[in-house]
């Protein structure tokens, strides 16, 4: 199958590499020449474990190419739209300008193919109603192509695994049966290895497919804010949120995943997706249905305030001149993504309150240097810890979780630590002479 992937960011680059791995002939098209030249050389333009070997294999084998030249779209039968839909400036709504420009590019450059009708596959996260609007635009322009919405559920850091072996695939099909059959059989061919492995495939209509994506992310965000609200209760009562999560997680109706309390969720998806969902519900006149997401959002943002206030309290009531070692800046480990990162936000707020912030991150340093040249970034945790009055672990990178508290104590000025991700062993750190504070966690024995 000849495939194009429009937009080569986290989603598109991984998707293109994985589709080439499935044996298709794939061209990735992006407007950013720097990104394209890296990808064309088999080098990922972002940190994603497992992506590089897959890219290299595709590029070296000739099945995977990347270009800024949109005329390459004329060679493909299946066109994936994988562009970003960021939060619109001054609004909660999604900015769909990249989606519409991808549609325009298809209209301008796509050409009929000998092996069957053109299929346009939407993967970007969009407000409900977008697929139908795109299908109408394509029909009005007279292009003989079917639109199908096929949301993506990959997690950064696990993106390759999530694309090659997803939990499920969802096809949002047009109401017209013949068009739906064309789209289904083309996607079945594209995803043959996934379907042969028995991974569930759900056939739904356009609005259901669009809603599945935002409903899933809203549920995950709600789960995290739920446990963070329990962390607030734990702090107020002397309970321990980690033990509470463990205990409720044994109920398989609840499950143990996504119950890690801490400084909250960030990244390029969860925060903007719940906001865009609320904005769309408002447009549809059903804003009350999603009022709870406002609370999910505010619980999440409150975690950052709480971390900064806790830092100030531990430092004796003010942050001016206090040397704070910040471990981790990305929104989660195994990623170099600092978009809406709680860790970076907290580091910036500490700096704004006069703290002498010395931060480090295994993958996010370069992005932070560009965004926040005022923050001091060092290469290693040891350098950050050197002479610190307070240590804050804000992203759960393995190497920070594994830090030996006795070694760390030998470096700092004062052994005080805030475990913003509840990943350190409180007993071990306390026994090593540290003043330990987690998020809704007890510093001593929890039973
Ligand atoms: C999220 C979803 O998990 C994916 O299914 C979805 O495809 C993706 O968004 C998307 O829409 O593209 P991702 O943004 O990579 O994936 O990150 P998550 O693993 O969901 O983590 C989001 C944030 O929640 C991180 O800041 C993480 O540290 C935080 N988190 C996660 C918690 O604070 N507690 C938890 O228990 C789990």
Short mmCIF file of C-alpha atoms and ligand atoms in Angstrom, two decimals:
data_model
loop_
_atom_site.label_atom_id
_atom_site.label_comp_id
_atom_site.label_asym_id
_atom_site.label_seq_id
_atom_site.Cartn_x
_atom_site.Cartn_y
_atom_site.Cartn_z
CA UNK A 1 0.00 0.00 0.00
CA UNK A 2 1.31 3.47 -0.86
CA UNK A 3 0.77 5.75 2.09
CA UNK A 4 1.39 9.40 2.94
CA UNK A 5 1.58 10.73 6.49
CA UNK A 6 1.01 14.48 6.71
CA UNK A 7 2.66 15.95 9.82
CA UNK A 8 5.79 14.29 11.19
CA UNK A 9 5.71 15.19 14.88
CA UNK A 10 5.38 12.62 17.69
CA UNK A 11 2.35 11.04 16.13
CA UNK A 12 3.22 11.25 12.42
CA UNK A 13 6.89 10.23 12.58
CA UNK A 14 6.11 7.18 14.72
CA UNK A 15 3.13 6.26 12.56
CA UNK A 16 5.14 6.57 9.34
CA UNK A 17 7.97 4.40 10.70
CA UNK A 18 5.56 1.75 11.98
CA UNK A 19 3.56 1.63 8.73
CA UNK A 20 6.83 1.13 6.80
CA UNK A 21 7.65 -1.66 9.26
CA UNK A 22 4.34 -3.28 8.27
CA UNK A 23 5.67 -3.42 4.70
CA UNK A 24 4.02 -0.36 3.16
CA UNK A 25 5.66 2.29 1.02
CA UNK A 26 5.43 5.44 3.14
CA UNK A 27 6.19 9.10 2.55
CA UNK A 28 6.14 11.50 5.51
CA UNK A 29 5.39 15.11 4.58
CA UNK A 30 6.12 18.03 6.89
CA UNK A 31 6.65 21.79 6.49
CA UNK A 32 9.70 21.86 8.80
CA UNK A 33 12.87 21.28 6.70
CA UNK A 34 15.07 20.63 9.75
CA UNK A 35 12.76 17.91 11.05
CA UNK A 36 12.45 16.37 7.59
CA UNK A 37 16.20 16.26 6.96
CA UNK A 38 16.79 14.49 10.30
CA UNK A 39 14.02 11.97 9.74
CA UNK A 40 15.17 11.39 6.16
CA UNK A 41 18.56 10.44 7.60
CA UNK A 42 16.89 7.99 9.99
CA UNK A 43 17.36 10.23 13.05
CA UNK A 44 14.32 10.96 15.27
CA UNK A 45 13.70 14.67 15.83
CA UNK A 46 12.60 13.93 19.43
CA UNK A 47 13.38 11.41 22.18
CA UNK A 48 11.32 8.25 21.73
CA UNK A 49 12.69 4.86 22.82
CA UNK A 50 12.71 2.29 20.00
CA UNK A 51 11.99 4.75 17.20
CA UNK A 52 15.51 5.15 15.81
CA UNK A 53 16.07 1.49 14.73
CA UNK A 54 12.66 1.44 13.08
CA UNK A 55 13.31 4.70 11.22
CA UNK A 56 16.73 3.54 10.09
CA UNK A 57 15.36 0.23 8.88
CA UNK A 58 12.65 1.94 6.81
CA UNK A 59 14.92 4.65 5.43
CA UNK A 60 17.78 2.26 4.60
CA UNK A 61 15.39 -0.20 2.99
CA UNK A 62 13.91 2.58 0.82
CA UNK A 63 10.30 2.06 1.98
CA UNK A 64 10.29 5.18 4.15
CA UNK A 65 10.99 8.67 2.86
CA UNK A 66 10.41 12.14 4.27
CA UNK A 67 10.00 15.35 2.33
CA UNK A 68 8.77 18.93 2.48
CA UNK A 69 7.62 18.60 -1.13
CA UNK A 70 3.84 18.21 -1.03
CA UNK A 71 3.69 16.95 -4.59
CA UNK A 72 4.82 13.60 -3.10
CA UNK A 73 1.15 13.21 -2.08
CA UNK A 74 0.35 12.46 -5.71
CA UNK A 75 1.85 8.96 -5.32
CA UNK A 76 -0.20 7.72 -2.35
CA UNK A 77 -3.57 6.01 -2.10
CA UNK A 78 -4.05 6.34 1.67
CA UNK A 79 -3.37 9.75 3.25
CA UNK A 80 -3.00 9.97 7.03
CA UNK A 81 -3.56 13.36 8.65
CA UNK A 82 -1.32 13.43 11.73
CA UNK A 83 -0.82 17.15 12.35
CA UNK A 84 -1.05 18.88 15.73
CA UNK A 85 -4.22 20.45 17.12
CA UNK A 86 -2.83 22.73 19.86
CA UNK A 87 -4.89 24.92 22.17
CA UNK A 88 -5.91 28.10 20.37
CA UNK A 89 -4.38 31.29 21.80
CA UNK A 90 -6.79 33.08 24.17
CA UNK A 91 -9.31 30.23 24.12
CA UNK A 92 -9.86 26.66 25.29
CA UNK A 93 -10.76 25.53 21.78
CA UNK A 94 -8.47 23.49 19.51
CA UNK A 95 -6.63 25.24 16.69
CA UNK A 96 -7.56 23.28 13.57
CA UNK A 97 -5.56 25.36 11.10
CA UNK A 98 -2.99 22.58 10.52
CA UNK A 99 -5.76 20.05 9.87
CA UNK A 100 -7.39 22.28 7.28
CA UNK A 101 -4.11 23.02 5.60
CA UNK A 102 -3.44 19.25 5.37
CA UNK A 103 -6.86 18.87 3.72
CA UNK A 104 -5.96 21.66 1.28
CA UNK A 105 -2.67 19.92 0.48
CA UNK A 106 -4.53 16.69 -0.27
CA UNK A 107 -7.01 18.55 -2.47
CA UNK A 108 -4.17 20.19 -4.37
CA UNK A 109 -1.79 17.26 -4.79
CA UNK A 110 -3.59 13.91 -4.40
CA UNK A 111 -4.17 12.00 -7.62
CA UNK A 112 -6.35 8.95 -8.43
CA UNK A 113 -4.50 5.66 -7.91
CA UNK A 114 -4.78 2.48 -9.97
CA UNK A 115 -5.26 0.17 -6.96
CA UNK A 116 -8.48 1.71 -5.61
CA UNK A 117 -10.22 4.88 -4.44
CA UNK A 118 -8.33 7.44 -2.34
CA UNK A 119 -8.78 7.16 1.41
CA UNK A 120 -8.14 10.04 3.81
CA UNK A 121 -7.53 8.89 7.38
CA UNK A 122 -7.75 11.39 10.22
CA UNK A 123 -5.55 10.57 13.21
CA UNK A 124 -5.25 14.01 14.83
CA UNK A 125 -7.34 14.70 17.94
CA UNK A 126 -10.18 16.93 16.75
CA UNK A 127 -13.44 18.38 18.08
CA UNK A 128 -16.45 16.20 17.32
CA UNK A 129 -17.94 17.20 13.96
CA UNK A 130 -14.60 17.77 12.21
CA UNK A 131 -14.58 14.50 10.21
CA UNK A 132 -17.99 15.27 8.74
CA UNK A 133 -16.88 18.82 7.85
CA UNK A 134 -13.77 17.45 6.13
CA UNK A 135 -15.81 14.86 4.20
CA UNK A 136 -18.13 17.64 2.99
CA UNK A 137 -15.21 19.82 1.93
CA UNK A 138 -13.65 16.93 -0.02
CA UNK A 139 -16.98 16.18 -1.73
CA UNK A 140 -17.59 19.85 -2.59
CA UNK A 141 -14.11 20.05 -4.15
CA UNK A 142 -14.99 17.03 -6.31
CA UNK A 143 -12.16 14.79 -5.11
CA UNK A 144 -13.13 11.12 -5.28
CA UNK A 145 -11.97 10.11 -1.79
CA UNK A 146 -13.46 8.58 1.37
CA UNK A 147 -12.77 10.04 4.82
CA UNK A 148 -12.33 7.75 7.83
CA UNK A 149 -11.53 8.83 11.41
CA UNK A 150 -9.02 6.59 13.14
CA UNK A 151 -7.99 8.10 16.50
CA UNK A 152 -4.57 7.41 17.96
CA UNK A 153 -4.00 6.34 21.57
CA UNK A 154 -0.20 6.23 21.73
CA UNK A 155 1.65 7.35 24.82
CA UNK A 156 4.92 9.26 24.50
CA UNK A 157 7.76 7.04 25.65
CA UNK A 158 5.81 3.95 24.55
CA UNK A 159 4.75 5.27 21.16
CA UNK A 160 6.29 2.52 19.01
CA UNK A 161 4.84 -0.29 21.11
CA UNK A 162 1.44 1.45 21.22
CA UNK A 163 1.40 1.82 17.42
CA UNK A 164 2.60 -1.69 16.56
CA UNK A 165 0.43 -3.41 19.17
CA UNK A 166 -2.37 -1.05 20.23
CA UNK A 167 -5.09 -2.07 22.72
CA UNK A 168 -7.67 -1.51 19.99
CA UNK A 169 -8.19 0.22 16.66
CA UNK A 170 -11.23 2.40 16.02
CA UNK A 171 -12.54 3.22 12.53
CA UNK A 172 -14.96 6.13 12.32
CA UNK A 173 -16.81 5.42 9.05
CA UNK A 174 -19.17 7.50 6.88
CA UNK A 175 -22.90 6.70 7.01
CA UNK A 176 -22.83 5.74 3.33
CA UNK A 177 -22.30 1.95 3.31
CA UNK A 178 -20.39 1.66 0.05
CA UNK A 179 -17.98 4.43 1.06
CA UNK A 180 -17.66 2.85 4.50
CA UNK A 181 -16.75 -0.53 2.97
CA UNK A 182 -14.07 1.09 0.81
CA UNK A 183 -12.54 2.83 3.82
CA UNK A 184 -12.73 -0.26 6.01
CA UNK A 185 -11.09 -2.58 3.51
CA UNK A 186 -8.28 -0.08 2.78
CA UNK A 187 -7.54 0.38 6.51
CA UNK A 188 -7.76 -3.39 7.07
CA UNK A 189 -5.03 -3.79 4.48
CA UNK A 190 -2.90 -1.07 6.11
CA UNK A 191 -3.33 -2.59 9.58
CA UNK A 192 -3.19 -6.26 8.50
CA UNK A 193 -0.47 -7.26 11.04
CA UNK A 194 -2.46 -5.66 13.88
CA UNK A 195 -5.70 -7.36 12.90
CA UNK A 196 -3.99 -10.73 12.32
CA UNK A 197 -2.72 -10.49 15.92
CA UNK A 198 -6.37 -10.42 17.05
CA UNK A 199 -6.35 -6.82 18.32
CA UNK A 200 -9.96 -5.61 18.55
CA UNK A 201 -11.22 -3.39 15.73
CA UNK A 202 -14.27 -1.26 16.43
CA UNK A 203 -16.39 0.09 13.58
CA UNK A 204 -18.28 3.24 14.58
CA UNK A 205 -19.54 6.43 12.96
CA UNK A 206 -17.56 9.70 12.71
CA UNK A 207 -18.76 11.42 15.91
CA UNK A 208 -18.29 8.27 17.99
CA UNK A 209 -14.69 7.88 16.77
CA UNK A 210 -13.92 11.52 17.53
CA UNK A 211 -15.51 11.24 20.97
CA UNK A 212 -13.74 7.95 21.82
CA UNK A 213 -10.42 9.77 21.76
CA UNK A 214 -11.37 12.73 23.95
CA UNK A 215 -13.45 10.54 26.25
CA UNK A 216 -10.42 8.28 26.84
CA UNK A 217 -8.12 11.21 27.62
CA UNK A 218 -10.79 12.86 29.82
CA UNK A 219 -11.19 9.63 31.77
CA UNK A 220 -7.42 9.34 32.31
CA UNK A 221 -7.19 12.98 33.39
CA UNK A 222 -10.12 12.46 35.75
CA UNK A 223 -8.48 9.41 37.28
CA UNK A 224 -5.28 11.37 37.97
CA UNK A 225 -7.15 14.35 39.43
CA UNK A 226 -9.26 11.99 41.53
CA UNK A 227 -6.19 10.50 43.20
CA UNK A 228 -4.67 13.96 43.58
CA UNK A 229 -7.81 15.16 45.36
CA UNK A 230 -7.42 12.12 47.64
CA UNK A 231 -3.82 13.25 48.22
CA UNK A 232 -5.18 16.56 49.52
CA UNK A 233 -7.44 14.63 51.90
CA UNK A 234 -4.51 12.47 52.97
CA UNK A 235 -2.42 15.53 53.74
CA UNK A 236 -5.25 16.89 55.86
CA UNK A 237 -5.75 13.66 57.82
CA UNK A 238 -2.40 11.88 58.11
CA UNK A 239 -3.44 9.15 55.66
CA UNK A 240 -1.11 7.90 52.94
CA UNK A 241 -2.27 8.24 49.32
CA UNK A 242 0.10 5.60 47.93
CA UNK A 243 -1.32 2.95 50.25
CA UNK A 244 -4.84 4.22 49.56
CA UNK A 245 -4.28 3.89 45.78
CA UNK A 246 -2.85 0.42 46.23
CA UNK A 247 -5.85 -0.63 48.29
CA UNK A 248 -8.54 0.74 45.96
CA UNK A 249 -6.60 -0.45 42.90
CA UNK A 250 -7.07 -4.07 43.97
CA UNK A 251 -10.72 -3.68 43.05
CA UNK A 252 -10.58 -4.63 39.38
CA UNK A 253 -13.45 -2.25 38.62
CA UNK A 254 -11.05 0.54 39.62
CA UNK A 255 -7.64 -0.94 38.69
CA UNK A 256 -4.19 0.22 39.87
CA UNK A 257 -3.12 2.21 36.79
CA UNK A 258 -3.15 6.02 36.55
CA UNK A 259 -3.52 6.35 40.31
CA UNK A 260 -0.10 7.86 40.90
CA UNK A 261 -0.61 11.05 42.92
CA UNK A 262 1.91 13.85 42.53
CA UNK A 263 2.29 17.21 40.83
CA UNK A 264 -0.31 16.27 38.21
CA UNK A 265 -0.63 15.74 34.49
CA UNK A 266 0.87 17.80 31.69
CA UNK A 267 2.11 17.31 28.15
CA UNK A 268 0.77 18.07 24.72
CA UNK A 269 -2.43 16.02 25.07
CA UNK A 270 -4.34 15.63 28.34
CA UNK A 271 -4.48 19.33 29.38
CA UNK A 272 -5.40 20.72 25.97
CA UNK A 273 -7.73 17.85 25.10
CA UNK A 274 -9.95 18.29 28.17
CA UNK A 275 -10.10 22.03 27.50
CA UNK A 276 -10.96 21.61 23.82
CA UNK A 277 -13.61 19.06 24.83
CA UNK A 278 -15.20 21.58 27.21
CA UNK A 279 -15.08 24.26 24.52
CA UNK A 280 -16.78 21.97 22.01
CA UNK A 281 -19.44 20.93 24.52
CA UNK A 282 -20.18 24.64 25.02
CA UNK A 283 -20.62 25.11 21.27
CA UNK A 284 -22.98 22.13 21.20
CA UNK A 285 -25.05 23.56 24.08
CA UNK A 286 -24.19 20.70 26.46
CA UNK A 287 -21.48 22.39 28.52
CA UNK A 288 -23.08 21.09 31.75
CA UNK A 289 -22.18 17.54 30.73
CA UNK A 290 -18.52 18.39 31.09
CA UNK A 291 -18.57 20.83 34.01
CA UNK A 292 -16.70 18.21 36.05
CA UNK A 293 -13.70 18.57 33.72
CA UNK A 294 -13.29 22.13 34.96
CA UNK A 295 -12.74 20.68 38.42
CA UNK A 296 -10.39 18.04 37.02
CA UNK A 297 -8.37 20.88 35.47
CA UNK A 298 -8.32 22.98 38.61
CA UNK A 299 -7.35 20.09 40.92
CA UNK A 300 -4.51 19.46 38.47
CA UNK A 301 -3.30 23.08 38.45
CA UNK A 302 -3.59 23.24 42.25
CA UNK A 303 -0.92 20.52 42.52
CA UNK A 304 1.63 22.92 41.11
CA UNK A 305 0.63 25.66 43.59
CA UNK A 306 0.87 23.10 46.37
CA UNK A 307 4.39 22.01 45.36
CA UNK A 308 5.61 25.63 45.32
CA UNK A 309 4.00 26.40 48.71
CA UNK A 310 5.45 23.23 50.20
CA UNK A 311 8.90 24.25 48.96
CA UNK A 312 8.51 27.63 50.59
CA UNK A 313 7.31 26.12 53.87
CA UNK A 314 10.16 23.60 53.97
CA UNK A 315 12.66 26.35 53.26
CA UNK A 316 11.43 28.29 56.29
CA UNK A 317 8.70 30.48 54.76
CA UNK A 318 10.47 32.18 51.87
CA UNK A 319 12.27 31.13 48.74
CA UNK A 320 14.49 34.15 48.06
CA UNK A 321 18.09 32.97 47.80
CA UNK A 322 17.21 29.34 48.56
CA UNK A 323 19.13 26.93 46.36
CA UNK A 324 16.63 24.41 44.96
CA UNK A 325 17.84 21.36 43.03
CA UNK A 326 15.13 20.41 40.53
CA UNK A 327 15.38 16.84 39.24
CA UNK A 328 13.37 16.45 36.05
CA UNK A 329 11.80 19.00 33.71
CA UNK A 330 9.89 16.96 31.13
CA UNK A 331 6.17 16.23 31.57
CA UNK A 332 6.98 12.56 32.14
CA UNK A 333 10.02 10.25 31.97
CA UNK A 334 11.30 8.73 28.69
CA UNK A 335 10.30 11.84 26.78
CA UNK A 336 12.01 15.14 25.93
CA UNK A 337 8.64 16.88 25.76
CA UNK A 338 8.27 19.91 28.03
CA UNK A 339 4.92 21.10 26.67
CA UNK A 340 2.77 22.13 29.63
CA UNK A 341 5.17 20.28 31.90
CA UNK A 342 4.23 20.56 35.60
CA UNK A 343 7.94 20.18 36.45
CA UNK A 344 9.02 23.09 34.25
CA UNK A 345 6.12 25.22 35.45
CA UNK A 346 7.09 24.63 39.09
CA UNK A 347 10.78 25.32 38.37
CA UNK A 348 9.79 28.61 36.70
CA UNK A 349 7.53 29.60 39.59
CA UNK A 350 10.28 28.90 42.15
CA UNK A 351 12.63 31.06 40.11
CA UNK A 352 9.95 33.76 40.00
CA UNK A 353 9.78 33.66 43.82
CA UNK A 354 13.51 34.35 44.05
CA UNK A 355 14.84 30.81 44.48
CA UNK A 356 18.20 29.93 43.03
CA UNK A 357 16.97 27.06 40.84
CA UNK A 358 19.50 24.55 39.51
CA UNK A 359 17.72 22.01 37.34
CA UNK A 360 18.65 18.92 35.41
CA UNK A 361 16.93 16.48 33.06
CA UNK A 362 18.29 13.57 31.00
CA UNK A 363 16.39 14.52 27.81
CA UNK A 364 14.59 17.84 28.24
CA UNK A 365 17.53 20.17 28.93
CA UNK A 366 17.91 21.35 25.34
CA UNK A 367 14.24 22.28 24.98
CA UNK A 368 14.25 24.08 28.33
CA UNK A 369 17.39 26.05 27.50
CA UNK A 370 15.58 27.41 24.43
CA UNK A 371 12.35 28.17 26.32
CA UNK A 372 13.69 29.37 29.66
CA UNK A 373 17.24 30.69 29.23
CA UNK A 374 16.91 32.23 32.72
CA UNK A 375 16.88 28.81 34.43
CA UNK A 376 20.24 27.28 35.29
CA UNK A 377 20.46 23.82 33.77
CA UNK A 378 23.25 21.39 34.66
CA UNK A 379 24.11 18.03 33.12
CA UNK A 380 23.92 15.70 36.10
CA UNK A 381 21.91 15.19 39.28
CA UNK A 382 25.12 15.40 41.34
CA UNK A 383 25.82 18.89 39.98
CA UNK A 384 22.25 19.97 40.77
CA UNK A 385 22.43 18.53 44.29
CA UNK A 386 25.73 20.22 45.07
CA UNK A 387 25.11 22.65 47.96
CA UNK A 388 21.29 22.53 47.60
CA UNK A 389 19.04 23.74 50.43
CA UNK A 390 16.10 21.77 49.05
CA UNK A 391 15.76 18.95 46.49
CA UNK A 392 12.61 18.52 44.37
CA UNK A 393 12.09 15.38 42.31
CA UNK A 394 9.56 16.49 39.68
CA UNK A 395 9.82 13.89 36.87
CA UNK A 396 10.13 10.20 37.71
CA UNK A 397 13.17 9.38 35.58
CA UNK A 398 14.60 5.98 36.65
CA UNK A 399 17.99 7.49 37.46
CA UNK A 400 16.44 9.93 39.94
CA UNK A 401 14.28 7.26 41.56
CA UNK A 402 17.48 5.22 42.02
CA UNK A 403 19.48 8.00 43.72
CA UNK A 404 21.14 6.78 46.90
CA UNK A 405 19.93 9.05 49.73
CA UNK A 406 23.23 8.70 51.64
CA UNK A 407 25.24 9.79 48.60
CA UNK A 408 22.81 12.65 47.90
CA UNK A 409 23.08 13.77 51.54
CA UNK A 410 26.85 14.06 51.19
CA UNK A 411 26.33 16.62 48.38
CA UNK A 412 23.56 18.92 49.62
CA UNK A 413 23.75 21.75 52.14
CA UNK A 414 20.51 20.71 53.88
CA UNK A 415 18.89 17.26 53.45
CA UNK A 416 15.31 18.23 52.58
CA UNK A 417 13.49 16.55 49.71
CA UNK A 418 10.08 16.99 48.06
CA UNK A 419 9.07 13.85 46.16
CA UNK A 420 6.74 15.39 43.58
CA UNK A 421 5.96 12.02 41.99
CA UNK A 422 5.75 9.80 45.11
CA UNK A 423 8.41 7.48 43.78
CA UNK A 424 11.05 7.55 46.53
CA UNK A 425 11.00 5.25 49.55
CA UNK A 426 10.07 7.63 52.40
CA UNK A 427 11.42 5.32 55.11
CA UNK A 428 14.79 4.94 53.39
CA UNK A 429 15.21 8.68 52.86
CA UNK A 430 14.08 9.50 56.40
CA UNK A 431 16.42 6.85 57.84
CA UNK A 432 19.28 8.45 55.89
CA UNK A 433 18.64 11.72 57.70
CA UNK A 434 16.45 13.49 55.15
CA UNK A 435 13.38 15.58 55.86
CA UNK A 436 11.07 13.88 53.33
CA UNK A 437 7.76 15.24 52.01
CA UNK A 438 5.70 13.46 49.38
CA UNK A 439 2.36 14.41 47.86
CA UNK A 440 -0.32 13.17 50.26
CA UNK A 441 2.15 10.70 51.68
CA UNK A 442 3.46 10.04 55.14
CA UNK A 443 7.17 10.51 55.71
CA UNK A 444 7.47 7.70 58.23
CA UNK A 445 5.89 4.27 58.48
CA UNK A 446 2.48 4.18 56.78
CA UNK A 447 1.10 1.33 58.86
C1 LIG B 1 -1.82 10.55 26.73
C2 LIG B 1 -2.68 9.29 26.79
O1 LIG B 1 -2.25 8.47 27.86
C3 LIG B 1 -2.57 8.50 25.47
O2 LIG B 1 -3.42 7.37 25.50
C4 LIG B 1 -2.99 9.43 24.31
O3 LIG B 1 -2.87 8.78 23.06
C5 LIG B 1 -2.08 10.66 24.32
O4 LIG B 1 -2.21 11.35 25.59
C6 LIG B 1 -2.53 11.55 23.21
O5 LIG B 1 -3.64 12.07 23.26
O6 LIG B 1 -1.82 11.66 22.21
P1 LIG B 1 0.79 11.06 27.04
O7 LIG B 1 0.46 12.50 26.84
O8 LIG B 1 1.97 10.48 26.33
O9 LIG B 1 -0.47 10.14 26.62
O10 LIG B 1 1.03 10.88 28.58
P2 LIG B 1 0.44 10.00 29.78
O11 LIG B 1 1.24 8.78 29.95
O12 LIG B 1 -1.02 9.86 29.65
O13 LIG B 1 0.76 10.97 31.00
C7 LIG B 1 0.17 12.28 31.05
C8 LIG B 1 0.57 13.00 32.31
O14 LIG B 1 -0.08 12.42 33.44
C9 LIG B 1 2.06 12.98 32.63
O15 LIG B 1 2.44 14.28 33.05
C10 LIG B 1 2.18 11.99 33.76
O16 LIG B 1 3.28 12.25 34.60
C11 LIG B 1 0.85 12.21 34.48
N1 LIG B 1 0.39 11.05 35.28
C12 LIG B 1 0.12 9.87 34.67
C13 LIG B 1 0.18 11.19 36.64
O17 LIG B 1 0.40 12.28 37.22
N2 LIG B 1 -0.28 10.13 37.36
C14 LIG B 1 -0.54 8.93 36.79
O18 LIG B 1 -0.98 8.00 37.51
C15 LIG B 1 -0.33 8.79 35.41
#
